[in-house]
């Protein structure tokens, strides 16, 4: 059976899934937004493990334990900062999603939840970011039969609406 794609509104730190994805920065040493929320909820051991990873390139991802989170793992990815769209941003954002799904497959994870990577402080337009996210999920589901559930978590109503509209355009029900 194919995996389900769910679009929900809420706080990603509360989800009981195999992995939640963190929209991190290149240092992996914590930041604001969803990164700050994940580190607060996971506790100080998460920062300790991240400190040993030596950072992460934009478009790449690293996996750690989830510590005090209900999620078993955190996959930290660094999405691109939006500079207008002609600095390779779409390819880098696609790469972030693809690398997260690759790590999930390598670790045998069945469920994964994503925030809107790059669409906060990094300024990526939400509508375009949502399409990249959802298309990456469709590709991952086809490539990874072990994947059962992909969740996209929005922090507010407006973002939730944008994701639902993007899903309708792409043909995800
Ligand atoms: P980036 O720097 O990659 O843009 P941000 O953390 O600034 O990352 O924002 C990414 C998205 O995550 C934004 O849409 C923001 O509203 C959302 N967000 C922030 N906190 C949470 C949370 N606890 N759960 C889910 N989404 C969140």
Coordinates of N, CA and C and ligand atoms in Angstrom, one line a residue:
X1 N 0.8 -1.2 0.0 CA 0.0 0.0 0.0 C 0.9 1.3 0.0
X2 N 0.4 2.3 -0.7 CA 1.2 3.5 -0.8 C 1.0 4.3 0.5
X3 N 2.1 5.1 0.8 CA 2.1 5.9 2.0 C 1.0 7.0 1.9
X4 N 0.5 7.5 3.0 CA -0.4 8.6 3.0 C 0.4 9.9 3.3
X5 N -0.1 11.0 2.6 CA 0.4 12.3 2.8 C -0.6 13.1 3.6
X6 N -0.2 13.6 4.8 CA -1.2 14.3 5.6 C -0.7 15.8 5.7
X7 N -1.7 16.7 5.7 CA -1.4 18.1 5.8 C -2.1 18.6 7.0
X8 N -1.4 19.0 8.1 CA -2.0 19.3 9.3 C -1.5 20.6 9.9
X9 N -2.3 21.2 10.7 CA -1.8 22.4 11.4 C -1.5 22.1 12.8
X10 N -0.3 22.6 13.3 CA 0.0 22.3 14.7 C 1.5 22.6 15.0
X11 N 1.9 22.0 16.1 CA 3.3 22.2 16.5 C 4.1 20.9 16.3
X12 N 5.1 21.0 15.4 CA 5.7 19.7 15.0 C 6.4 19.0 16.2
X13 N 6.8 19.7 17.2 CA 7.5 19.1 18.3 C 6.6 18.1 19.1
X14 N 5.3 18.2 18.9 CA 4.4 17.3 19.6 C 4.1 16.0 18.9
X15 N 4.6 15.8 17.7 CA 4.2 14.7 16.9 C 4.9 13.4 17.2
X16 N 4.2 12.3 17.3 CA 4.7 11.0 17.6 C 5.0 10.3 16.3
X17 N 6.2 10.5 15.7 CA 6.5 9.9 14.4 C 8.0 9.4 14.5
X18 N 8.4 8.7 13.5 CA 9.8 8.2 13.6 C 10.8 9.3 13.5
X19 N 10.5 10.4 12.7 CA 11.4 11.5 12.7 C 10.6 12.8 12.4
X20 N 11.0 13.9 13.1 CA 10.6 15.2 12.6 C 11.8 15.9 12.0
X21 N 11.5 16.7 11.0 CA 12.5 17.4 10.3 C 12.7 18.8 10.9
X22 N 13.9 19.2 11.1 CA 14.3 20.5 11.6 C 14.8 21.4 10.5
X23 N 14.2 22.6 10.3 CA 14.8 23.6 9.4 C 15.9 24.3 10.1
X24 N 17.1 23.7 10.0 CA 18.3 24.2 10.7 C 19.1 25.2 9.9
X25 N 20.1 25.7 10.5 CA 21.1 26.5 9.8 C 22.4 25.8 9.6
X26 N 23.4 26.3 8.9 CA 24.6 25.5 8.5 C 25.4 25.1 9.7
X27 N 25.3 25.8 10.8 CA 26.1 25.4 12.0 C 25.5 24.2 12.7
X28 N 24.2 24.0 12.6 CA 23.4 23.0 13.4 C 23.4 23.3 14.9
X29 N 23.8 24.5 15.2 CA 23.9 24.8 16.6 C 22.7 25.6 17.2
X30 N 21.6 25.4 16.5 CA 20.4 26.0 17.0 C 20.1 27.4 16.5
X31 N 18.8 27.8 16.5 CA 18.5 29.1 16.0 C 17.1 29.4 16.5
X32 N 16.4 30.3 15.7 CA 15.0 30.6 16.1 C 14.0 29.7 15.4
X33 N 12.8 30.2 15.4 CA 11.7 29.5 14.6 C 11.6 28.0 15.1
X34 N 11.4 27.2 14.1 CA 11.1 25.8 14.4 C 12.4 25.1 15.0
X35 N 13.5 25.6 14.7 CA 14.8 25.1 15.2 C 14.8 25.3 16.7
X36 N 14.5 26.5 17.1 CA 14.5 26.8 18.6 C 13.5 26.0 19.3
X37 N 12.3 25.8 18.7 CA 11.2 25.0 19.3 C 11.6 23.6 19.5
X38 N 12.3 23.0 18.5 CA 12.7 21.6 18.5 C 13.8 21.4 19.6
X39 N 14.8 22.3 19.7 CA 15.8 22.2 20.7 C 15.3 22.4 22.1
X40 N 14.3 23.3 22.3 CA 13.7 23.5 23.6 C 13.0 22.2 24.0
X41 N 12.2 21.6 23.1 CA 11.4 20.4 23.5 C 12.3 19.2 23.6
X42 N 13.4 19.1 22.8 CA 14.2 17.9 22.9 C 15.2 17.9 24.1
X43 N 15.5 19.1 24.6 CA 16.5 19.2 25.7 C 17.9 19.3 25.2
X44 N 18.8 19.6 26.2 CA 20.2 20.0 25.8 C 21.0 18.9 25.2
X45 N 20.6 17.6 25.3 CA 21.4 16.6 24.7 C 21.4 16.7 23.2
X46 N 20.3 17.2 22.6 CA 20.2 17.4 21.2 C 21.3 18.3 20.7
X47 N 21.5 19.4 21.4 CA 22.5 20.4 21.0 C 23.9 19.7 21.1
X48 N 24.1 18.9 22.1 CA 25.4 18.2 22.3 C 25.7 17.3 21.1
X49 N 24.7 16.5 20.7 CA 24.9 15.7 19.5 C 25.1 16.5 18.3
X50 N 24.4 17.6 18.1 CA 24.5 18.4 16.9 C 25.9 19.0 16.9
X51 N 26.5 19.4 18.0 CA 27.8 20.0 18.1 C 28.9 19.1 17.5
X52 N 28.6 17.8 17.6 CA 29.6 16.8 17.1 C 29.5 16.5 15.7
X53 N 28.6 17.1 15.0 CA 28.3 16.8 13.6 C 29.1 17.7 12.6
X54 N 29.6 18.8 13.1 CA 30.5 19.7 12.3 C 29.7 20.4 11.2
X55 N 28.4 20.7 11.5 CA 27.7 21.5 10.5 C 27.1 20.7 9.4
X56 N 26.4 21.4 8.5 CA 25.7 20.8 7.4 C 25.6 21.8 6.2
X57 N 25.9 21.3 5.0 CA 25.8 22.1 3.8 C 24.3 22.4 3.5
X58 N 24.1 23.6 2.9 CA 22.8 23.9 2.4 C 22.3 22.8 1.4
X59 N 21.1 22.3 1.5 CA 20.6 21.3 0.6 C 20.9 19.8 1.1
X60 N 21.6 19.7 2.2 CA 22.0 18.4 2.8 C 21.2 18.2 4.1
X61 N 21.4 17.1 4.7 CA 20.7 16.7 6.0 C 21.5 15.8 6.9
X62 N 21.3 15.8 8.2 CA 21.9 15.0 9.2 C 20.8 14.4 10.1
X63 N 21.1 13.2 10.6 CA 20.1 12.7 11.5 C 20.6 12.5 13.0
X64 N 19.8 12.8 13.9 CA 20.2 12.6 15.3 C 19.0 11.9 16.1
X65 N 19.3 11.6 17.3 CA 18.2 11.1 18.2 C 17.2 12.2 18.5
X66 N 16.0 11.8 19.0 CA 15.0 12.8 19.4 C 15.0 13.2 20.8
X67 N 15.7 12.5 21.7 CA 15.8 12.8 23.1 C 14.5 13.0 23.7
X68 N 14.1 14.1 24.3 CA 12.8 14.2 25.0 C 11.6 14.4 24.1
X69 N 11.8 14.5 22.8 CA 10.7 14.6 21.9 C 9.9 13.3 21.8
X70 N 8.7 13.3 21.5 CA 7.9 12.1 21.2 C 8.5 11.4 20.0
X71 N 9.1 12.2 19.0 CA 9.7 11.6 17.8 C 11.0 10.9 18.2
X72 N 11.3 9.8 17.5 CA 12.5 9.0 17.8 C 13.7 9.7 17.3
X73 N 13.6 10.4 16.2 CA 14.8 11.0 15.5 C 14.4 12.5 15.1
X74 N 15.5 13.3 14.9 CA 15.4 14.6 14.3 C 16.3 14.5 13.0
X75 N 15.7 14.9 11.9 CA 16.5 15.0 10.7 C 16.7 16.5 10.5
X76 N 17.9 17.0 10.5 CA 18.2 18.4 10.4 C 18.6 18.7 9.0
X77 N 17.9 19.6 8.4 CA 18.2 19.9 7.0 C 18.4 21.4 6.9
X78 N 19.2 21.9 6.0 CA 19.5 23.3 5.8 C 18.9 23.7 4.5
X79 N 17.8 24.4 4.5 CA 17.2 24.9 3.2 C 17.9 26.2 2.8
X80 N 17.7 26.6 1.6 CA 18.3 27.8 1.1 C 17.6 29.1 1.6
X81 N 18.4 30.1 1.7 CA 17.9 31.4 2.0 C 17.4 31.9 0.6
X82 N 16.2 32.5 0.6 CA 15.6 33.0 -0.6 C 16.3 34.4 -1.0
X83 N 16.9 34.4 -2.2 CA 17.5 35.6 -2.7 C 16.8 36.1 -4.0
X84 N 15.6 35.7 -4.2 CA 14.8 36.1 -5.4 C 14.5 35.0 -6.4
X85 N 15.2 33.8 -6.2 CA 14.8 32.6 -6.9 C 15.8 32.2 -8.0
X86 N 16.7 33.1 -8.4 CA 17.7 32.7 -9.4 C 19.1 32.4 -8.9
X87 N 19.1 32.0 -7.6 CA 20.4 31.6 -7.1 C 20.4 30.1 -6.7
X88 N 19.6 29.4 -7.5 CA 19.6 28.0 -7.3 C 18.7 27.5 -6.1
X89 N 17.8 28.4 -5.6 CA 17.0 28.1 -4.5 C 16.1 26.9 -4.7
X90 N 15.4 26.8 -5.9 CA 14.5 25.6 -6.0 C 15.2 24.3 -5.9
X91 N 16.4 24.2 -6.6 CA 17.2 23.0 -6.6 C 17.7 22.6 -5.2
X92 N 18.1 23.7 -4.5 CA 18.6 23.4 -3.1 C 17.4 23.0 -2.2
X93 N 16.3 23.6 -2.3 CA 15.1 23.2 -1.5 C 14.7 21.7 -1.8
X94 N 14.7 21.4 -3.1 CA 14.4 20.0 -3.5 C 15.4 19.1 -2.9
X95 N 16.6 19.5 -2.9 CA 17.7 18.6 -2.4 C 17.5 18.4 -0.9
X96 N 17.1 19.4 -0.2 CA 16.9 19.3 1.3 C 15.8 18.2 1.5
X97 N 14.7 18.3 0.8 CA 13.7 17.3 1.0 C 14.2 15.9 0.6
X98 N 14.9 15.8 -0.6 CA 15.3 14.5 -1.1 C 16.3 13.9 -0.1
X99 N 17.2 14.7 0.5 CA 18.2 14.1 1.5 C 17.4 13.6 2.7
X100 N 16.4 14.4 3.2 CA 15.7 13.9 4.4 C 15.0 12.6 4.1
X101 N 14.4 12.4 2.9 CA 13.8 11.2 2.6 C 14.8 10.0 2.4
X102 N 16.0 10.4 1.9 CA 17.0 9.3 1.8 C 17.5 8.8 3.1
X103 N 17.7 9.8 4.1 CA 18.1 9.4 5.4 C 17.0 8.5 6.0
X104 N 15.7 8.9 5.8 CA 14.6 8.1 6.4 C 14.6 6.7 5.8
X105 N 14.9 6.6 4.5 CA 14.9 5.2 3.9 C 16.1 4.4 4.5
X106 N 17.3 5.0 4.6 CA 18.5 4.3 5.1 C 18.3 3.8 6.5
X107 N 17.5 4.6 7.3 CA 17.3 4.2 8.7 C 16.0 3.4 8.9
X108 N 15.3 3.1 7.8 CA 14.1 2.3 7.8 C 13.0 3.0 8.5
X109 N 12.9 4.3 8.5 CA 11.8 5.0 9.1 C 10.5 4.9 8.3
X110 N 9.4 4.8 9.1 CA 8.1 4.6 8.4 C 7.3 5.9 8.4
X111 N 7.6 6.8 9.3 CA 6.8 8.1 9.4 C 7.7 9.3 9.6
X112 N 7.4 10.3 8.9 CA 8.3 11.5 8.9 C 7.4 12.8 8.8
X113 N 7.8 13.8 9.6 CA 7.0 15.0 9.6 C 7.9 16.2 9.2
X114 N 7.4 17.1 8.4 CA 8.2 18.2 7.9 C 7.5 19.6 8.3
X115 N 8.3 20.5 8.7 CA 7.8 21.9 8.7 C 8.0 22.5 7.3
X116 N 7.6 23.8 7.1 CA 7.8 24.4 5.8 C 9.2 24.9 5.7
X117 N 10.1 24.0 5.3 CA 11.6 24.4 5.3 C 11.8 25.6 4.4
X118 N 12.6 26.5 4.9 CA 13.0 27.8 4.2 C 11.9 28.8 4.2
X119 N 10.6 28.5 4.5 CA 9.5 29.4 4.3 C 9.2 30.3 5.5
X120 N 10.1 30.3 6.5 CA 10.0 31.2 7.6 C 11.0 32.4 7.4
X121 N 12.0 32.4 8.4 CA 13.0 33.5 8.4 C 13.8 33.5 7.0
X122 N 14.0 32.3 6.4 CA 14.7 32.2 5.2 C 14.0 32.8 4.0
X123 N 12.7 33.1 4.1 CA 12.0 33.9 3.1 C 11.5 33.3 1.9
X124 N 11.6 31.9 1.8 CA 11.1 31.3 0.5 C 9.6 31.4 0.4
X125 N 9.1 31.8 -0.7 CA 7.6 32.0 -0.9 C 6.9 30.7 -0.6
X126 N 5.9 30.8 0.3 CA 5.2 29.6 0.8 C 4.6 28.7 -0.3
X127 N 4.0 29.4 -1.2 CA 3.3 28.6 -2.3 C 4.3 27.8 -3.1
X128 N 5.4 28.3 -3.5 CA 6.4 27.6 -4.3 C 7.1 26.5 -3.4
X129 N 7.3 26.9 -2.1 CA 7.9 25.9 -1.2 C 7.0 24.7 -1.0
X130 N 5.7 25.0 -0.9 CA 4.8 23.9 -0.6 C 4.8 22.9 -1.8
X131 N 4.8 23.5 -3.0 CA 4.8 22.6 -4.2 C 6.0 21.7 -4.2
X132 N 7.2 22.3 -3.9 CA 8.4 21.5 -3.9 C 8.3 20.4 -2.9
X133 N 7.8 20.7 -1.7 CA 7.7 19.8 -0.6 C 6.8 18.6 -1.0
X134 N 5.6 18.9 -1.5 CA 4.6 17.9 -1.8 C 5.1 17.0 -3.0
X135 N 5.8 17.6 -4.0 CA 6.3 16.8 -5.1 C 7.4 15.9 -4.6
X136 N 8.2 16.3 -3.7 CA 9.3 15.5 -3.2 C 8.7 14.3 -2.4
X137 N 7.6 14.6 -1.7 CA 6.9 13.5 -1.0 C 6.4 12.4 -1.9
X138 N 5.8 12.9 -3.0 CA 5.2 11.9 -4.0 C 6.4 11.0 -4.6
X139 N 7.5 11.7 -4.9 CA 8.6 10.9 -5.4 C 9.1 9.9 -4.4
X140 N 9.3 10.3 -3.2 CA 9.8 9.5 -2.1 C 8.9 8.3 -1.8
X141 N 7.6 8.5 -1.9 CA 6.7 7.4 -1.7 C 6.8 6.3 -2.7
X142 N 7.0 6.8 -4.0 CA 7.2 5.8 -5.1 C 8.5 5.0 -4.9
X143 N 9.5 5.7 -4.4 CA 10.9 5.1 -4.3 C 11.0 4.2 -3.1
X144 N 10.2 4.5 -2.1 CA 10.4 3.8 -0.8 C 9.2 3.2 -0.3
X145 N 9.0 1.9 -0.6 CA 7.8 1.2 -0.2 C 7.7 1.0 1.4
X146 N 8.8 1.3 2.1 CA 8.7 1.1 3.5 C 8.1 2.4 4.2
X147 N 8.0 3.4 3.5 CA 7.4 4.7 4.0 C 5.9 4.6 4.1
X148 N 5.4 4.9 5.3 CA 3.9 4.7 5.5 C 3.2 6.1 5.6
X149 N 3.9 7.1 6.2 CA 3.2 8.3 6.5 C 4.1 9.5 6.4
X150 N 3.7 10.5 5.6 CA 4.5 11.8 5.5 C 3.5 12.9 5.9
X151 N 4.0 13.6 6.9 CA 3.1 14.7 7.5 C 3.7 16.0 7.2
X152 N 2.9 17.0 6.7 CA 3.4 18.4 6.5 C 2.7 19.2 7.6
X153 N 3.5 19.8 8.4 CA 2.9 20.5 9.6 C 3.0 22.0 9.4
X154 N 1.9 22.7 9.5 CA 1.9 24.2 9.4 C 1.6 24.8 10.7
X155 N 2.3 25.9 10.9 CA 2.1 26.6 12.2 C 0.9 27.5 12.3
X156 N 0.4 27.9 11.1 CA -0.7 28.8 11.1 C -1.7 28.5 10.0
X157 N -2.9 29.1 10.1 CA -4.0 29.0 9.2 C -3.6 29.3 7.7
X158 N -2.9 30.4 7.6 CA -2.5 30.8 6.2 C -1.7 29.8 5.5
X159 N -0.7 29.3 6.2 CA 0.2 28.3 5.6 C -0.5 27.0 5.3
X160 N -1.4 26.6 6.3 CA -2.2 25.4 6.1 C -3.0 25.5 4.8
X161 N -3.6 26.7 4.6 CA -4.4 26.9 3.4 C -3.5 26.8 2.1
X162 N -2.4 27.4 2.2 CA -1.5 27.4 1.0 C -1.1 25.9 0.7
X163 N -0.8 25.1 1.7 CA -0.5 23.7 1.5 C -1.6 22.9 0.9
X164 N -2.8 23.2 1.4 CA -4.0 22.5 0.9 C -4.2 22.8 -0.6
X165 N -4.1 24.1 -0.9 CA -4.2 24.5 -2.3 C -3.1 23.9 -3.2
X166 N -1.9 23.9 -2.7 CA -0.8 23.2 -3.5 C -1.1 21.8 -3.7
X167 N -1.6 21.1 -2.7 CA -1.9 19.7 -2.8 C -3.0 19.5 -3.9
X168 N -4.0 20.3 -3.9 CA -5.1 20.2 -4.9 C -4.5 20.4 -6.3
X169 N -3.6 21.4 -6.5 CA -3.0 21.6 -7.8 C -2.3 20.4 -8.3
X170 N -1.6 19.8 -7.4 CA -0.7 18.6 -7.7 C -1.5 17.3 -7.9
X171 N -2.7 17.4 -7.3 CA -3.5 16.2 -7.4 C -3.4 15.2 -6.2
X172 N -3.0 15.8 -5.1 CA -3.0 15.0 -3.8 C -4.3 15.3 -3.1
X173 N -5.0 14.3 -2.7 CA -6.3 14.5 -2.0 C -6.1 14.2 -0.5
Ligands
LIG1 P1 13.7 28.7 7.9 O1 14.8 29.5 8.6 O2 14.1 27.5 7.2 O3 12.8 29.6 7.1 P2 11.8 28.9 10.2 O4 12.0 28.1 11.5 O5 12.0 30.3 10.3 O6 12.8 28.2 9.1 O7 10.4 28.6 9.6 C1 10.0 27.4 8.9 C2 8.5 27.3 9.1 O8 8.3 26.6 10.3 C3 7.7 28.6 9.1 O9 6.6 28.4 8.3 C4 7.3 28.7 10.6 O10 6.1 29.3 10.8 C5 7.2 27.2 11.0 N1 7.3 26.9 12.4 C6 7.9 27.5 13.4 N2 7.7 26.9 14.6 C7 7.1 25.7 14.3 C8 6.6 24.6 15.0 N3 6.8 24.5 16.4 N4 6.0 23.6 14.4 C9 5.7 23.6 13.0 N5 6.1 24.7 12.3 C10 6.8 25.7 12.9

